[in-house]
Structures are given as C-alpha cells and as structure tokens.
mmCIF file of C-alpha atoms and ligand atoms in Angstrom:
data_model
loop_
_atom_site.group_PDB
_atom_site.id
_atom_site.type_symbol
_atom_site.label_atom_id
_atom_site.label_comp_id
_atom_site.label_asym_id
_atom_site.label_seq_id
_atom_site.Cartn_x
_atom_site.Cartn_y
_atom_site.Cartn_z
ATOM 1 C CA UNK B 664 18.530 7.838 0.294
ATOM 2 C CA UNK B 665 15.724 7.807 2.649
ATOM 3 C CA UNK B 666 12.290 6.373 1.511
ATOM 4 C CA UNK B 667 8.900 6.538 2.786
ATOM 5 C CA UNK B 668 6.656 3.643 1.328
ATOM 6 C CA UNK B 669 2.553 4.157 1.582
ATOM 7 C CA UNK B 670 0.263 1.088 0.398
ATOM 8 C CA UNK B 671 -3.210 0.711 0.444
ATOM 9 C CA UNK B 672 -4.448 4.728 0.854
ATOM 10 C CA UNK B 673 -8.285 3.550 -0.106
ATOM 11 C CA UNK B 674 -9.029 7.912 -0.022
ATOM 12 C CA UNK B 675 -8.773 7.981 3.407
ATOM 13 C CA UNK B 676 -7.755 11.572 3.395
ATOM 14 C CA UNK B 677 -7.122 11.944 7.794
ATOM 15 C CA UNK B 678 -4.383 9.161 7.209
ATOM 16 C CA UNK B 679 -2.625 10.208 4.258
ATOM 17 C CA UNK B 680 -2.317 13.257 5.884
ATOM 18 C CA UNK B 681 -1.269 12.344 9.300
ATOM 19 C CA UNK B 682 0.794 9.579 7.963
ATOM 20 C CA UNK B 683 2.763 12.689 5.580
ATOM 21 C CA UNK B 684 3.225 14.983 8.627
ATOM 22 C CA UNK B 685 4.745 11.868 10.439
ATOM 23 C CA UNK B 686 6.897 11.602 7.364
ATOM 24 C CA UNK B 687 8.086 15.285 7.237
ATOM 25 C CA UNK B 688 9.728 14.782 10.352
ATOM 26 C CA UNK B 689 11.639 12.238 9.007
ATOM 27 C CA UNK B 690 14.091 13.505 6.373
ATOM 28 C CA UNK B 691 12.590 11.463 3.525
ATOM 29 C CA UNK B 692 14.249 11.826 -0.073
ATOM 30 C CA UNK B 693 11.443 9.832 -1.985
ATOM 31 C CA UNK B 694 7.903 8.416 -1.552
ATOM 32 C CA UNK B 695 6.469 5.711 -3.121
ATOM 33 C CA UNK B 696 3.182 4.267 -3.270
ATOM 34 C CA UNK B 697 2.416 0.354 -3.667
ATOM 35 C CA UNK B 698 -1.503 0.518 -4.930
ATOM 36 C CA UNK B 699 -4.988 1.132 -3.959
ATOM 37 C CA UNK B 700 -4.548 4.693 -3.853
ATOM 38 C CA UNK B 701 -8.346 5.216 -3.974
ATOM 39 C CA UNK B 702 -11.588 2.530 -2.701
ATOM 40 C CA UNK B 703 -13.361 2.186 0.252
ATOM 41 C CA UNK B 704 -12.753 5.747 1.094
ATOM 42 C CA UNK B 705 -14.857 8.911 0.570
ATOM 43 C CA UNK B 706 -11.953 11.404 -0.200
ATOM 44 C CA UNK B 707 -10.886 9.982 -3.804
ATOM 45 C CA UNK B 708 -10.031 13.615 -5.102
ATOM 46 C CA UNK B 709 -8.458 14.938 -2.207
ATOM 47 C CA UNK B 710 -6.117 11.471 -1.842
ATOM 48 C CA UNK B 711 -5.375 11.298 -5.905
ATOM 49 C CA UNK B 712 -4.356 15.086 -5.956
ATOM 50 C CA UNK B 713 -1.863 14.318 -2.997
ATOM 51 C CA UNK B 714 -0.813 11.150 -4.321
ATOM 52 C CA UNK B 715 -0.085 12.925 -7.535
ATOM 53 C CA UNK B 716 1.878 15.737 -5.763
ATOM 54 C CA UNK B 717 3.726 13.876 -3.532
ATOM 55 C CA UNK B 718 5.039 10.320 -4.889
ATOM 56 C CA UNK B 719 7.663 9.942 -7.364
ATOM 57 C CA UNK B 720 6.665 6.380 -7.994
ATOM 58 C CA UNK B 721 2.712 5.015 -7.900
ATOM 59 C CA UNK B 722 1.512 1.341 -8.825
ATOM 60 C CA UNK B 723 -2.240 0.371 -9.824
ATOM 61 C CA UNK B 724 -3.848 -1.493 -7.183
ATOM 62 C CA UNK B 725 -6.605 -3.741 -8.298
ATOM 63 C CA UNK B 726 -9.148 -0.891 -6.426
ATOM 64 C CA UNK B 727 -7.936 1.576 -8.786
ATOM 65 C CA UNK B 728 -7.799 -1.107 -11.876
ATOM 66 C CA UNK B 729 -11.721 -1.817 -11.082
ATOM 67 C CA UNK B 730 -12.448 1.996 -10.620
ATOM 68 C CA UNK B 731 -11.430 2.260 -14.518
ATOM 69 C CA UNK B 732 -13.138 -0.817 -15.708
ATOM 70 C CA UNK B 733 -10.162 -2.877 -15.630
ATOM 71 C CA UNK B 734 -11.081 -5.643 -13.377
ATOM 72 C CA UNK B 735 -14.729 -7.195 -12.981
ATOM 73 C CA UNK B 736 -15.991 -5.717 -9.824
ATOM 74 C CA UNK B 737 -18.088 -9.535 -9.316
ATOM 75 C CA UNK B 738 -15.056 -10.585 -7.409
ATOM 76 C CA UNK B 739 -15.519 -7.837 -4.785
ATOM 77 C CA UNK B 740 -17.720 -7.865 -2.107
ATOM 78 C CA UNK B 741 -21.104 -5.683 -1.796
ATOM 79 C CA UNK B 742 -19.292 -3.108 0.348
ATOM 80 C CA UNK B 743 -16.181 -2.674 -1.738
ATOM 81 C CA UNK B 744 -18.042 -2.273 -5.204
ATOM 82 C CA UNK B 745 -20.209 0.548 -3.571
ATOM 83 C CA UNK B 746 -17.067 2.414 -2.932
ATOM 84 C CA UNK B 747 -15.813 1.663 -6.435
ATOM 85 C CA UNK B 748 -19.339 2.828 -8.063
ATOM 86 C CA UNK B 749 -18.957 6.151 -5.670
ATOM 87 C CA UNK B 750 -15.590 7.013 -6.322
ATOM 88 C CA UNK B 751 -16.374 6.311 -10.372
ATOM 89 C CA UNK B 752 -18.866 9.010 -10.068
ATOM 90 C CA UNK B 753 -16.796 11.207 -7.695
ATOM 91 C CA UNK B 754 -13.474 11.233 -9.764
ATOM 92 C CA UNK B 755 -12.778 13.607 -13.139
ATOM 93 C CA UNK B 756 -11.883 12.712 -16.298
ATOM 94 C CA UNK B 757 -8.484 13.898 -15.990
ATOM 95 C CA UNK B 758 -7.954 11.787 -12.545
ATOM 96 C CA UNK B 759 -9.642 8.759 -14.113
ATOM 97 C CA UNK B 760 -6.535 8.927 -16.951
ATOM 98 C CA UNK B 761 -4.384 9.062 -14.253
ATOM 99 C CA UNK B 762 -5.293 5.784 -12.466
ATOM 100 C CA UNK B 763 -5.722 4.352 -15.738
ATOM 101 C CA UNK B 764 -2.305 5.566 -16.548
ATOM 102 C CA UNK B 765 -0.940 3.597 -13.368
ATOM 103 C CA UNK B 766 1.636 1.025 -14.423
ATOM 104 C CA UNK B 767 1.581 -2.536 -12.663
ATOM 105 C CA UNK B 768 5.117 -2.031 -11.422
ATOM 106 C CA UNK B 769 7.544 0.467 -11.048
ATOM 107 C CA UNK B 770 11.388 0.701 -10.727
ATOM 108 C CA UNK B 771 14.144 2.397 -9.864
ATOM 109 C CA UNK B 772 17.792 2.044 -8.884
ATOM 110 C CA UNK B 773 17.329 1.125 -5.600
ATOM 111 C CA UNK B 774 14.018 -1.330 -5.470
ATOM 112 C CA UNK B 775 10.978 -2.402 -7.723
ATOM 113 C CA UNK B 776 7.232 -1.892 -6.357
ATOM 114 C CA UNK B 777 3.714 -3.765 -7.099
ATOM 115 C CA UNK B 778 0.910 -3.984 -5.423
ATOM 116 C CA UNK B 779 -0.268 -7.370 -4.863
ATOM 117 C CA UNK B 780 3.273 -9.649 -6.168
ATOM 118 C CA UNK B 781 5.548 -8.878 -8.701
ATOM 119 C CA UNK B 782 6.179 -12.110 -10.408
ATOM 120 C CA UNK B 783 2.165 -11.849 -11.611
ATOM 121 C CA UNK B 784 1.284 -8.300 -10.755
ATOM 122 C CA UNK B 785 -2.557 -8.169 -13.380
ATOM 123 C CA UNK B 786 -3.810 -11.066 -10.948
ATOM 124 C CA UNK B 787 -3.383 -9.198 -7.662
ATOM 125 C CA UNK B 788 -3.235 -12.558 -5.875
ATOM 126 C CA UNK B 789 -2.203 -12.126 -2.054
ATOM 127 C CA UNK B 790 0.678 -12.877 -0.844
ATOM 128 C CA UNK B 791 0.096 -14.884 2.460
ATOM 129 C CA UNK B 792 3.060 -17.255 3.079
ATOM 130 C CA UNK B 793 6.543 -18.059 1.912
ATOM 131 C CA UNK B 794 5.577 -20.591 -0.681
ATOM 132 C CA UNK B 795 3.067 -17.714 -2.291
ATOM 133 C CA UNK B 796 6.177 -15.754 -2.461
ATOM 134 C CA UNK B 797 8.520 -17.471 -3.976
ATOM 135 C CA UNK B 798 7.654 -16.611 -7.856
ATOM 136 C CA UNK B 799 7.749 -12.896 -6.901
ATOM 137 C CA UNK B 800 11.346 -13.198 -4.992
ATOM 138 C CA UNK B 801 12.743 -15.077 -8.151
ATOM 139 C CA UNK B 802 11.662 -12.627 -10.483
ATOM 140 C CA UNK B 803 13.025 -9.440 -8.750
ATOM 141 C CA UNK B 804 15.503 -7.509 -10.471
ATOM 142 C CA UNK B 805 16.217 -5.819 -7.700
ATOM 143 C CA UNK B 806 17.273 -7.016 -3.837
ATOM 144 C CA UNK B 807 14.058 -5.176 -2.572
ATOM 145 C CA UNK B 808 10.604 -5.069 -3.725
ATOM 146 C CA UNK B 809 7.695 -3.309 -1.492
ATOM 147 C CA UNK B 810 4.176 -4.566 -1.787
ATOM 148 C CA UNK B 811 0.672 -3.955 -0.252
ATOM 149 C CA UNK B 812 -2.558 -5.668 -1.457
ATOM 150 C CA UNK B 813 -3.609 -7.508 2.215
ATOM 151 C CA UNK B 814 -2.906 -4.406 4.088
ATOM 152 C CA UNK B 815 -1.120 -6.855 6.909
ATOM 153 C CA UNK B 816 2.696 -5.511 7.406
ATOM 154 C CA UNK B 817 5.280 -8.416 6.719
ATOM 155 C CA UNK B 818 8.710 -8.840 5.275
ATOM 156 C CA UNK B 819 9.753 -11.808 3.667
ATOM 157 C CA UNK B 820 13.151 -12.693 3.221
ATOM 158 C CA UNK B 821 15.826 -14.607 1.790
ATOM 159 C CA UNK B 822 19.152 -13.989 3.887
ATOM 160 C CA UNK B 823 22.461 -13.524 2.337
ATOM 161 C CA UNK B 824 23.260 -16.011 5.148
ATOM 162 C CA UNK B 825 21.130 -18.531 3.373
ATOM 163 C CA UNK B 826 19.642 -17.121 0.130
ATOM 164 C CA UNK B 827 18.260 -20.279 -0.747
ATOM 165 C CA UNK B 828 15.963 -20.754 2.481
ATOM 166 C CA UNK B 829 12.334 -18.555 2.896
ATOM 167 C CA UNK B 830 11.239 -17.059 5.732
ATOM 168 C CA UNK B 831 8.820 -14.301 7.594
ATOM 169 C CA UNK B 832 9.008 -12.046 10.199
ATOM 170 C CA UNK B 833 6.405 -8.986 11.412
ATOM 171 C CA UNK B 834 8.802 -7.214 13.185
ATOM 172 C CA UNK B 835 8.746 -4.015 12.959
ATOM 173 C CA UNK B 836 12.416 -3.224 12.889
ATOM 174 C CA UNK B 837 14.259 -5.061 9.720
ATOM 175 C CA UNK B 838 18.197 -4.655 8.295
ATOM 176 C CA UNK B 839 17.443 -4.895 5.321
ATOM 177 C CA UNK B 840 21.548 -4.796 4.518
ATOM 178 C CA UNK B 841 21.453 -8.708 5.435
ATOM 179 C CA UNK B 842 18.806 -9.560 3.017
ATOM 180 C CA UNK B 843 19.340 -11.050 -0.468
ATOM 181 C CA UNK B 844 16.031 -10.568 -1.708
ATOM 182 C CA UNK B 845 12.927 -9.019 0.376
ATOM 183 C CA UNK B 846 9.556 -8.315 -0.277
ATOM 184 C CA UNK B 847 8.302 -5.918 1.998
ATOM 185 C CA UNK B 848 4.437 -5.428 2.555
ATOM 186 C CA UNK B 849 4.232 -1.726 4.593
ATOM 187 C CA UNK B 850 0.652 -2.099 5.497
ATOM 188 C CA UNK B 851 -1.845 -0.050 5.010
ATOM 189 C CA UNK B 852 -2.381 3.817 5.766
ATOM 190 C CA UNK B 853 -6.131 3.932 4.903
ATOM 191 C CA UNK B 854 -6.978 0.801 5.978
ATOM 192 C CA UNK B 855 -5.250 -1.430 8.314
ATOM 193 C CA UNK B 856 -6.356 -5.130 8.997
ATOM 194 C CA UNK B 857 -3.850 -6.164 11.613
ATOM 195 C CA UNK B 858 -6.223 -5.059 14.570
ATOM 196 C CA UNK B 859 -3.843 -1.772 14.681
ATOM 197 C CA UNK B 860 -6.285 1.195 13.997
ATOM 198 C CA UNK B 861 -3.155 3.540 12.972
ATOM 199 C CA UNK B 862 -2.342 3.961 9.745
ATOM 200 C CA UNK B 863 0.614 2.144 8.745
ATOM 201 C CA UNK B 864 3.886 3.049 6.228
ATOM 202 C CA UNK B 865 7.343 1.852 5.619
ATOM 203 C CA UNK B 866 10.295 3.539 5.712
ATOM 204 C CA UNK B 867 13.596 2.773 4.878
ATOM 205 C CA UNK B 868 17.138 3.993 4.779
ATOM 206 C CA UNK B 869 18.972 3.068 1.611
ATOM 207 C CA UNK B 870 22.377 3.363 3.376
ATOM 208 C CA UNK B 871 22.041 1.801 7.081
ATOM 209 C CA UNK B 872 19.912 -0.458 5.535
ATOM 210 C CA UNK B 873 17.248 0.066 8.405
ATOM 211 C CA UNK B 874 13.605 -0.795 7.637
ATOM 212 C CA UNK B 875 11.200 0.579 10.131
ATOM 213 C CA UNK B 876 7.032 0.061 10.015
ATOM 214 C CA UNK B 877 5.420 3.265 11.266
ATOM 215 C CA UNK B 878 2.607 3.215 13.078
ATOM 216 C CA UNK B 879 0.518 6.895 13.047
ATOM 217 C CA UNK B 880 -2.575 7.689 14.851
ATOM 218 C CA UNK B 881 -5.318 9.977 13.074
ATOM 219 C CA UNK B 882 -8.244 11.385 12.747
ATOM 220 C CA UNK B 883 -10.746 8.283 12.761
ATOM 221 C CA UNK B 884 -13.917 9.737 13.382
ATOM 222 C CA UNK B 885 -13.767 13.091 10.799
ATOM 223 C CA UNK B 886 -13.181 9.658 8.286
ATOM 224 C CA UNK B 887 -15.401 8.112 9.570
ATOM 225 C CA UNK B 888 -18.407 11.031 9.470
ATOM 226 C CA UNK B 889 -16.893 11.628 5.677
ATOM 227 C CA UNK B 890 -17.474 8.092 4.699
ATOM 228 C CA UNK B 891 -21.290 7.715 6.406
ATOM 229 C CA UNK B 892 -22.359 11.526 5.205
ATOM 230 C CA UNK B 893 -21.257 10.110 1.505
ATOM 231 C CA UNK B 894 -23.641 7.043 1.611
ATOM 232 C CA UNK B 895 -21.376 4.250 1.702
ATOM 233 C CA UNK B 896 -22.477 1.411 3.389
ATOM 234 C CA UNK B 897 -21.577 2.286 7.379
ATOM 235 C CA UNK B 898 -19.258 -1.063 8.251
ATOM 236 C CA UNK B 899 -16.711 0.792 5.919
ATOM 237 C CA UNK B 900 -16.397 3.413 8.553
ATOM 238 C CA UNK B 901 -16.851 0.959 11.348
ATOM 239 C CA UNK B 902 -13.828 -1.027 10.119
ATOM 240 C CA UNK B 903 -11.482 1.817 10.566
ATOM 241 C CA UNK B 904 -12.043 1.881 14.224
ATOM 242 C CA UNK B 905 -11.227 -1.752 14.965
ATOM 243 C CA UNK B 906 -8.418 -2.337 11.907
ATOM 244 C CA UNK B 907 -9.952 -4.645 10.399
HETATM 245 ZN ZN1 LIG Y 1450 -6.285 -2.480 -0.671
#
C-alpha cells in the first residue's frame, strides 16, 4: 500500500493542488490528512471540498477546532484569529459540520494519525524533542503514527535495534521497516516553516518500508494575491514566500 500523508493545508488552494498532481504521479493507494485543513489561508471552500474528495482519513487540527468554536482563539496570535474569523464567515453550514465532525485521531490497519501528538491529541501541544514525544510513542497502537501541528518535517524513532532508546532525524529519506515505533511529522503543504517555500508531504510505502518527504514547488504568488485581495493581514502572504 502506498500512502501520501498531507498536514497542515491552512486553504492554501496552489499547494494542495500542486502537491496532488505531484502525488498522481506517484501510484498512491490512500491519502491521509494530519490537521489544519483550513486557517491562515483564503481558499477554505475550495481546500475543504478537496480534502473531502480526496482523503480517506482527516484529523481536526486545532485551526479547524477554533474555526468551530472549539478552542479559545485568545491563545492565537492577531494574524491567525483574523484568518479563523474569515474563514468562519467564508465556510457553509454543511462544511462547518464537517470540521466539526473531524475526529482527534484516526486509524487504520496500517498506522494511527493526529495532529499535534497522539498520547494528548485535545491539547495540540507541539511536539519539539524526544522527551515531548515519548507519551505519544507509548501510547501508539500502531508501529507508525503521522503528525503535523509545527509544520517542521521530522521523524522520531525508536529502532527495533534499540526500542528502548529516542532519537530524531530530518532526513528526508527514512526505512521505516527498522523502526519500532515512529512518529512522523510530514510538514506542511500550505505552510511550511523550515525556510523551504515548497509545500511539503509524506509519502510512504507500506511494503519497502520507504518513507520519503516531498518537497513541491507552486504557485506562491496567485496565493499570495488570493490571501491580500481577501483582507487578511498581508505578513500571511509574505510568510509563504520565505517558509516561515
Ligand atoms: Zn497548522
């Protein structure tokens, strides 16, 4: 089984799209998507309707929790709860019950998702070392869980080698056959923060085991244009050309 893993969307519609024609060339069985499927962005209708199409598995991300009133929007900055008021007015009430429909995790036979960590998924705390992952790689019923949330790709792993040691890597290339447990942040596609303007996805081959982080260029500056002619504040389309 082949898998294609997007995190971290935020309605950027130029990068979902780009980063799905990257993934029809690859043979993919399944898609998943790890959270924040809308924020930030100015396409929220456009990215939910693919979203909806084309992943067999979402998770809520805590921009989609706060979109539908979930989470208290004080804890975001000035910028991000603009783009949560906008896509609150922008969004039906049918594709409001959809994000509110949005479990915290999802599973199937081959691997569990979240969107922030899966030992405490409703507190979408980040996940920014080896001790913060720990909980989340105890509780995982399966070998593999995929995660998004600081929209910096990472794997973190316990080897079969040595399943009781914790360690990193941001290499881009991972066999994921020698893990015992992984968590697997794929970045972001709407979004990056790793100084890497392309939009970012995971994908991973069930059988060889190999884990590979796509990088895919796109259309900055038609998301760009969409974001500023919407009214968000401008730094949101700024951001996009730096990857921060
Ligand atoms: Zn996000």
């Amino acid at each position: 089984m082949r898998y294609a893993i997007l995190g971290d969307i935020h309605a950027n519609l130029a990068a979902l799209e780009a980063v799905l024609e990257d993934v029809a060339d690859q043979t993919v069985d399944r898609i998943l998507q790890v959270g924040d499927v809308v924020g930030y962005g100015a396409a929220p209708r456009e990215v939910v309707a693919i979203v909806r199409e084309a992943c067999l598995l979402v998770v809520k991300g805590n921009h989609d929790a706060a979109v539908v009133d979930e989470l208290d929007t004080r804890t975001f900055n000035p910028n991000a709860r603009a783009a949560v008021d906008f896509t609150k007015g922008a969004l039906t009430e049918v594709e409001l019950a959809w994000l509110r429909a949005l479990p915290m995790t999802a599973m199937n036979e081959h691997c569990v998702i979240a969107h922030g960590t899966y030992a405490r998924p409703e507190r979408f705390d980040y996940i920014q070392s080896t001790e913060d992952a720990e909980p989340s790689l105890d509780a995982l019923p399966r070998k593999v869980c995929f995660l998004g949330h600081t929209h910096v790709p990472v794997s973190i792993l316990r080897l079969e080698e040595s399943p009781l040691e914790t360690s990193y890597t941001i290499d881009r290339e991972i066999d994921l056959k020698l893990a015992h447990r992984a968590l697997v942040n794929v970045g972001s596609v709407g979004q990056p923060r790793d100084e890497d303007p392309r939009a970012c996805y995971g994908l991973w081959d069930t059988i060889t085991g190999r884990m590979s982080l796509r990088r895919v260029e796109y259309d900055i500056d038609r998301e760009a244009d969409r974001i500023r002619r919407a009214g968000l504040p401008s730094i949101l389309a700024d951001r996009l050309f730096l990857g921060i």
